[in-house]
Amino acid sequence: MPSQLRAGLHEILRTKALSRRDEEIQLACGAMSSDFIDGKEAFAAWQDLKVACDAIVEAAREAGIEFDAAGGLTLGADALAVGIAAVSNKKWFIVRKRQKGRGTGRRIEGLQIGRGDRVLLVEDVVTTGGSVLDALDAIRRTGAEVVAAVTLADRGDTARHAFDRLGVPYFPMATYADLGIDPVVPPANVLPMADAAIS
């Protein structure tokens, strides 16, 4: 039985994030689906984003996960990172998709994480977990410890297997089953890439 916060998060995802298209669209991993989840538009209002962030902090606390900062790959993690920092009185950071080519040349903005920092890795929606695994690699290169990974919605089972292999606790706040949609199975040619990312 989900907590009141998680139940509220599921309701927001079902009513504001999830839509069914007449024609299948291609997802970032290359798979096709008629079900689209827009985690950015759905949580654009602070009261909705606060529900999501409070639910994530609650899940981490119940699992005994302690963290110093929350963050992940732009753009899916941006609002969540700041929101979680706000409701938990922690810090936030954002991982760029590519290292900045001027100025500081940083790939990570916000808190400059490093050795000794405990990081909660966040993402809005995952299918294979490619983006969140990319962020995890960038974070580990700083010396910071990823204590857990959390996503608002997981459309499949690939990301869970990847995090299990990495030994990182993984908490999707909602799964495809929770949302009443079919799981997305990535194209066969994507799987070796995912395996390469975690080897």
PDB file of C-alpha atoms in Angstrom:
ATOM      1  CA  MET A   1       0.000   0.000   0.000  1.00  0.00           C
ATOM      2  CA  PRO A   2       1.634   3.271  -1.090  1.00  0.00           C
ATOM      3  CA  SER A   3       1.960   6.117   1.388  1.00  0.00           C
ATOM      4  CA  GLN A   4      -0.311   9.131   1.047  1.00  0.00           C
ATOM      5  CA  LEU A   5       2.513  11.077  -0.595  1.00  0.00           C
ATOM      6  CA  ARG A   6       3.302   8.332  -3.089  1.00  0.00           C
ATOM      7  CA  ALA A   7      -0.397   7.857  -3.869  1.00  0.00           C
ATOM      8  CA  GLY A   8      -0.603  11.588  -4.576  1.00  0.00           C
ATOM      9  CA  LEU A   9       2.439  11.346  -6.830  1.00  0.00           C
ATOM     10  CA  HIS A  10       0.854   8.454  -8.740  1.00  0.00           C
ATOM     11  CA  GLU A  11      -2.313  10.496  -9.233  1.00  0.00           C
ATOM     12  CA  ILE A  12      -0.350  13.442 -10.654  1.00  0.00           C
ATOM     13  CA  LEU A  13       1.526  11.116 -13.004  1.00  0.00           C
ATOM     14  CA  ARG A  14      -1.696   9.463 -14.210  1.00  0.00           C
ATOM     15  CA  THR A  15      -3.679  12.679 -14.675  1.00  0.00           C
ATOM     16  CA  LYS A  16      -1.045  15.218 -15.734  1.00  0.00           C
ATOM     17  CA  ALA A  17       1.964  13.321 -17.090  1.00  0.00           C
ATOM     18  CA  LEU A  18       0.562  10.303 -18.926  1.00  0.00           C
ATOM     19  CA  SER A  19      -1.085  10.608 -22.332  1.00  0.00           C
ATOM     20  CA  ARG A  20      -1.964   8.086 -25.024  1.00  0.00           C
ATOM     21  CA  ARG A  21      -1.143   9.001 -28.610  1.00  0.00           C
ATOM     22  CA  ASP A  22      -3.009   7.824 -31.675  1.00  0.00           C
ATOM     23  CA  GLU A  23       0.287   6.913 -33.275  1.00  0.00           C
ATOM     24  CA  GLU A  24       3.373   5.474 -31.648  1.00  0.00           C
ATOM     25  CA  ILE A  25       6.244   7.854 -31.011  1.00  0.00           C
ATOM     26  CA  GLN A  26       9.921   7.052 -30.753  1.00  0.00           C
ATOM     27  CA  LEU A  27      11.447   7.280 -27.294  1.00  0.00           C
ATOM     28  CA  ALA A  28      15.013   8.330 -26.558  1.00  0.00           C
ATOM     29  CA  CYS A  29      16.154   4.701 -26.389  1.00  0.00           C
ATOM     30  CA  GLY A  30      14.766   3.999 -29.870  1.00  0.00           C
ATOM     31  CA  ALA A  31      11.720   2.013 -28.721  1.00  0.00           C
ATOM     32  CA  MET A  32       8.240   2.918 -29.954  1.00  0.00           C
ATOM     33  CA  SER A  33       5.258   3.522 -27.661  1.00  0.00           C
ATOM     34  CA  SER A  34       1.782   5.040 -27.745  1.00  0.00           C
ATOM     35  CA  ASP A  35       2.086   5.966 -24.069  1.00  0.00           C
ATOM     36  CA  PHE A  36       3.941   9.205 -23.372  1.00  0.00           C
ATOM     37  CA  ILE A  37       4.985  10.421 -19.917  1.00  0.00           C
ATOM     38  CA  ASP A  38       5.888  14.112 -19.618  1.00  0.00           C
ATOM     39  CA  GLY A  39       7.430  14.498 -16.190  1.00  0.00           C
ATOM     40  CA  LYS A  40       8.441  18.113 -16.770  1.00  0.00           C
ATOM     41  CA  GLU A  41       5.072  19.587 -17.741  1.00  0.00           C
ATOM     42  CA  ALA A  42       3.239  17.504 -15.122  1.00  0.00           C
ATOM     43  CA  PHE A  43       5.271  18.915 -12.241  1.00  0.00           C
ATOM     44  CA  ALA A  44       5.564  22.518 -13.442  1.00  0.00           C
ATOM     45  CA  ALA A  45       3.355  23.714 -10.554  1.00  0.00           C
ATOM     46  CA  TRP A  46       5.222  23.917  -7.247  1.00  0.00           C
ATOM     47  CA  GLN A  47       2.453  22.187  -5.278  1.00  0.00           C
ATOM     48  CA  ASP A  48       2.768  19.144  -7.579  1.00  0.00           C
ATOM     49  CA  LEU A  49       6.564  19.225  -7.599  1.00  0.00           C
ATOM     50  CA  LYS A  50       6.542  19.435  -3.791  1.00  0.00           C
ATOM     51  CA  VAL A  51       4.409  16.271  -3.595  1.00  0.00           C
ATOM     52  CA  ALA A  52       6.966  14.470  -5.772  1.00  0.00           C
ATOM     53  CA  CYS A  53       9.963  15.749  -3.819  1.00  0.00           C
ATOM     54  CA  ASP A  54       8.402  15.027  -0.429  1.00  0.00           C
ATOM     55  CA  ALA A  55       7.557  11.496  -1.616  1.00  0.00           C
ATOM     56  CA  ILE A  56      11.141  10.930  -2.764  1.00  0.00           C
ATOM     57  CA  VAL A  57      12.595  12.199   0.511  1.00  0.00           C
ATOM     58  CA  GLU A  58      10.129   9.998   2.418  1.00  0.00           C
ATOM     59  CA  ALA A  59      11.160   6.923   0.389  1.00  0.00           C
ATOM     60  CA  ALA A  60      14.845   7.618   1.001  1.00  0.00           C
ATOM     61  CA  ARG A  61      14.269   8.106   4.731  1.00  0.00           C
ATOM     62  CA  GLU A  62      12.226   4.897   5.031  1.00  0.00           C
ATOM     63  CA  ALA A  63      15.038   3.002   3.278  1.00  0.00           C
ATOM     64  CA  GLY A  64      17.630   4.456   5.657  1.00  0.00           C
ATOM     65  CA  ILE A  65      19.308   6.419   2.849  1.00  0.00           C
ATOM     66  CA  GLU A  66      21.122   9.544   4.008  1.00  0.00           C
ATOM     67  CA  PHE A  67      22.324  12.062   1.430  1.00  0.00           C
ATOM     68  CA  ASP A  68      23.997  15.449   1.273  1.00  0.00           C
ATOM     69  CA  ALA A  69      22.890  16.534  -2.188  1.00  0.00           C
ATOM     70  CA  ALA A  70      20.463  15.595  -4.939  1.00  0.00           C
ATOM     71  CA  GLY A  71      21.091  15.891  -8.647  1.00  0.00           C
ATOM     72  CA  GLY A  72      21.298  14.243 -12.021  1.00  0.00           C
ATOM     73  CA  LEU A  73      21.490  14.805 -15.741  1.00  0.00           C
ATOM     74  CA  THR A  74      19.910  17.922 -17.192  1.00  0.00           C
ATOM     75  CA  LEU A  75      17.025  18.308 -18.132  1.00  0.00           C
ATOM     76  CA  GLY A  76      15.129  15.526 -16.428  1.00  0.00           C
ATOM     77  CA  ALA A  77      16.730  16.069 -13.025  1.00  0.00           C
ATOM     78  CA  ASP A  78      16.765  19.868 -12.829  1.00  0.00           C
ATOM     79  CA  ALA A  79      13.479  20.653 -11.064  1.00  0.00           C
ATOM     80  CA  LEU A  80      13.677  17.528  -8.908  1.00  0.00           C
ATOM     81  CA  ALA A  81      17.200  18.318  -7.697  1.00  0.00           C
ATOM     82  CA  VAL A  82      16.283  21.830  -6.582  1.00  0.00           C
ATOM     83  CA  GLY A  83      12.939  20.723  -5.151  1.00  0.00           C
ATOM     84  CA  ILE A  84      14.435  17.887  -3.120  1.00  0.00           C
ATOM     85  CA  ALA A  85      17.125  20.225  -1.800  1.00  0.00           C
ATOM     86  CA  ALA A  86      14.398  22.681  -0.769  1.00  0.00           C
ATOM     87  CA  VAL A  87      12.156  20.208   1.085  1.00  0.00           C
ATOM     88  CA  SER A  88      15.046  18.374   2.779  1.00  0.00           C
ATOM     89  CA  ASN A  89      17.348  21.347   3.478  1.00  0.00           C
ATOM     90  CA  LYS A  90      20.115  19.707   1.430  1.00  0.00           C
ATOM     91  CA  LYS A  91      22.076  20.892  -1.608  1.00  0.00           C
ATOM     92  CA  TRP A  92      21.592  20.386  -5.334  1.00  0.00           C
ATOM     93  CA  PHE A  93      23.700  19.964  -8.466  1.00  0.00           C
ATOM     94  CA  ILE A  94      23.110  19.405 -12.167  1.00  0.00           C
ATOM     95  CA  VAL A  95      25.169  17.254 -14.539  1.00  0.00           C
ATOM     96  CA  ARG A  96      25.589  18.746 -18.005  1.00  0.00           C
ATOM     97  CA  LYS A  97      25.200  16.428 -20.995  1.00  0.00           C
ATOM     98  CA  ARG A  98      28.646  17.561 -22.122  1.00  0.00           C
ATOM     99  CA  GLN A  99      31.464  19.369 -20.403  1.00  0.00           C
ATOM    100  CA  LYS A 100      31.182  23.133 -20.711  1.00  0.00           C
ATOM    101  CA  GLY A 101      33.430  24.331 -23.511  1.00  0.00           C
ATOM    102  CA  ARG A 102      34.260  27.716 -21.995  1.00  0.00           C
ATOM    103  CA  GLY A 103      34.655  29.477 -18.674  1.00  0.00           C
ATOM    104  CA  THR A 104      35.091  26.938 -15.885  1.00  0.00           C
ATOM    105  CA  GLY A 105      34.848  23.964 -18.245  1.00  0.00           C
ATOM    106  CA  ARG A 106      32.676  22.185 -15.693  1.00  0.00           C
ATOM    107  CA  ARG A 107      30.353  19.298 -16.353  1.00  0.00           C
ATOM    108  CA  ILE A 108      28.690  19.616 -12.938  1.00  0.00           C
ATOM    109  CA  GLU A 109      26.998  22.860 -11.870  1.00  0.00           C
ATOM    110  CA  GLY A 110      25.603  23.892  -8.512  1.00  0.00           C
ATOM    111  CA  LEU A 111      27.296  22.119  -5.618  1.00  0.00           C
ATOM    112  CA  GLN A 112      30.779  21.013  -6.624  1.00  0.00           C
ATOM    113  CA  ILE A 113      30.472  17.465  -5.341  1.00  0.00           C
ATOM    114  CA  GLY A 114      33.491  15.369  -4.499  1.00  0.00           C
ATOM    115  CA  ARG A 115      34.956  12.815  -2.159  1.00  0.00           C
ATOM    116  CA  GLY A 116      32.901  12.480   1.020  1.00  0.00           C
ATOM    117  CA  ASP A 117      29.647  13.715  -0.533  1.00  0.00           C
ATOM    118  CA  ARG A 118      26.673  11.333  -0.448  1.00  0.00           C
ATOM    119  CA  VAL A 119      24.558  11.852  -3.536  1.00  0.00           C
ATOM    120  CA  LEU A 120      20.931  11.016  -4.311  1.00  0.00           C
ATOM    121  CA  LEU A 121      20.801  10.544  -8.089  1.00  0.00           C
ATOM    122  CA  VAL A 122      17.453  11.663  -9.563  1.00  0.00           C
ATOM    123  CA  GLU A 123      15.680  11.540 -12.933  1.00  0.00           C
ATOM    124  CA  ASP A 124      12.118  12.113 -14.047  1.00  0.00           C
ATOM    125  CA  VAL A 125      11.278   9.310 -16.498  1.00  0.00           C
ATOM    126  CA  VAL A 126      13.452   6.355 -17.532  1.00  0.00           C
ATOM    127  CA  THR A 127      13.077   3.582 -20.078  1.00  0.00           C
ATOM    128  CA  THR A 128      16.522   1.965 -20.287  1.00  0.00           C
ATOM    129  CA  GLY A 129      18.261   4.256 -17.806  1.00  0.00           C
ATOM    130  CA  GLY A 130      20.878   5.449 -20.292  1.00  0.00           C
ATOM    131  CA  SER A 131      20.732   9.107 -19.188  1.00  0.00           C
ATOM    132  CA  VAL A 132      20.762   8.356 -15.489  1.00  0.00           C
ATOM    133  CA  LEU A 133      23.658   5.916 -15.918  1.00  0.00           C
ATOM    134  CA  ASP A 134      25.593   8.607 -17.781  1.00  0.00           C
ATOM    135  CA  ALA A 135      25.049  10.956 -14.843  1.00  0.00           C
ATOM    136  CA  LEU A 136      26.099   8.256 -12.391  1.00  0.00           C
ATOM    137  CA  ASP A 137      29.404   7.830 -14.219  1.00  0.00           C
ATOM    138  CA  ALA A 138      30.067  11.590 -14.164  1.00  0.00           C
ATOM    139  CA  ILE A 139      29.269  11.753 -10.446  1.00  0.00           C
ATOM    140  CA  ARG A 140      31.523   8.836  -9.567  1.00  0.00           C
ATOM    141  CA  ARG A 141      34.390  10.499 -11.424  1.00  0.00           C
ATOM    142  CA  THR A 142      34.263  13.325  -8.854  1.00  0.00           C
ATOM    143  CA  GLY A 143      34.796  10.854  -6.006  1.00  0.00           C
ATOM    144  CA  ALA A 144      31.290  11.385  -4.620  1.00  0.00           C
ATOM    145  CA  GLU A 145      29.255   8.352  -3.535  1.00  0.00           C
ATOM    146  CA  VAL A 146      25.899   7.633  -5.176  1.00  0.00           C
ATOM    147  CA  VAL A 147      23.889   6.268  -2.239  1.00  0.00           C
ATOM    148  CA  ALA A 148      20.705   5.656  -4.261  1.00  0.00           C
ATOM    149  CA  ALA A 149      18.993   6.438  -7.549  1.00  0.00           C
ATOM    150  CA  VAL A 150      15.370   7.620  -7.710  1.00  0.00           C
ATOM    151  CA  THR A 151      13.090   8.149 -10.699  1.00  0.00           C
ATOM    152  CA  LEU A 152       9.549   9.477 -10.880  1.00  0.00           C
ATOM    153  CA  ALA A 153       8.486   6.820 -13.380  1.00  0.00           C
ATOM    154  CA  ASP A 154      10.124   3.740 -14.889  1.00  0.00           C
ATOM    155  CA  ARG A 155       8.647   2.537 -18.172  1.00  0.00           C
ATOM    156  CA  GLY A 156      10.450  -0.836 -18.148  1.00  0.00           C
ATOM    157  CA  ASP A 157      12.749  -3.206 -16.280  1.00  0.00           C
ATOM    158  CA  THR A 158      16.129  -2.445 -17.865  1.00  0.00           C
ATOM    159  CA  ALA A 159      17.224   0.316 -15.467  1.00  0.00           C
ATOM    160  CA  ARG A 160      16.495  -1.796 -12.390  1.00  0.00           C
ATOM    161  CA  HIS A 161      18.735  -4.599 -13.673  1.00  0.00           C
ATOM    162  CA  ALA A 162      21.503  -2.094 -14.410  1.00  0.00           C
ATOM    163  CA  PHE A 163      21.425  -0.587 -10.919  1.00  0.00           C
ATOM    164  CA  ASP A 164      21.256  -4.047  -9.343  1.00  0.00           C
ATOM    165  CA  ARG A 165      24.457  -4.963 -11.190  1.00  0.00           C
ATOM    166  CA  LEU A 166      26.091  -1.741  -9.990  1.00  0.00           C
ATOM    167  CA  GLY A 167      25.014  -2.330  -6.390  1.00  0.00           C
ATOM    168  CA  VAL A 168      23.147   1.000  -6.237  1.00  0.00           C
ATOM    169  CA  PRO A 169      19.754   1.008  -4.460  1.00  0.00           C
ATOM    170  CA  TYR A 170      17.093   1.994  -6.995  1.00  0.00           C
ATOM    171  CA  PHE A 171      13.691   3.478  -6.205  1.00  0.00           C
ATOM    172  CA  PRO A 172      11.268   4.144  -9.056  1.00  0.00           C
ATOM    173  CA  MET A 173       8.435   6.080  -7.428  1.00  0.00           C
ATOM    174  CA  ALA A 174       6.045   4.646 -10.029  1.00  0.00           C
ATOM    175  CA  THR A 175       6.415   1.741 -12.435  1.00  0.00           C
ATOM    176  CA  TYR A 176       4.588   0.957 -15.653  1.00  0.00           C
ATOM    177  CA  ALA A 177       2.364  -1.358 -13.585  1.00  0.00           C
ATOM    178  CA  ASP A 178       1.430   1.497 -11.238  1.00  0.00           C
ATOM    179  CA  LEU A 179       0.453   3.608 -14.258  1.00  0.00           C
ATOM    180  CA  GLY A 180      -1.437   0.813 -16.018  1.00  0.00           C
ATOM    181  CA  ILE A 181       0.660   0.846 -19.185  1.00  0.00           C
ATOM    182  CA  ASP A 182       2.648  -1.811 -21.000  1.00  0.00           C
ATOM    183  CA  PRO A 183       6.359  -2.048 -20.224  1.00  0.00           C
ATOM    184  CA  VAL A 184       8.682  -0.704 -22.884  1.00  0.00           C
ATOM    185  CA  VAL A 185      11.237  -3.185 -24.159  1.00  0.00           C
ATOM    186  CA  PRO A 186      14.163  -1.407 -25.827  1.00  0.00           C
ATOM    187  CA  PRO A 187      15.307  -2.473 -29.293  1.00  0.00           C
ATOM    188  CA  ALA A 188      17.814  -5.320 -29.231  1.00  0.00           C
ATOM    189  CA  ASN A 189      20.596  -3.079 -30.519  1.00  0.00           C
ATOM    190  CA  VAL A 190      20.233  -0.837 -27.450  1.00  0.00           C
ATOM    191  CA  LEU A 191      20.890  -3.559 -24.883  1.00  0.00           C
ATOM    192  CA  PRO A 192      24.624  -3.975 -25.576  1.00  0.00           C
ATOM    193  CA  MET A 193      25.036  -0.203 -25.140  1.00  0.00           C
ATOM    194  CA  ALA A 194      23.354  -0.390 -21.754  1.00  0.00           C
ATOM    195  CA  ASP A 195      25.575  -3.307 -20.796  1.00  0.00           C
ATOM    196  CA  ALA A 196      28.643  -1.373 -21.871  1.00  0.00           C
ATOM    197  CA  ALA A 197      27.600   1.574 -19.681  1.00  0.00           C
ATOM    198  CA  ILE A 198      27.574  -0.565 -16.557  1.00  0.00           C
ATOM    199  CA  SER A 199      30.587  -2.780 -17.195  1.00  0.00           C
TER     200      SER A 199
END
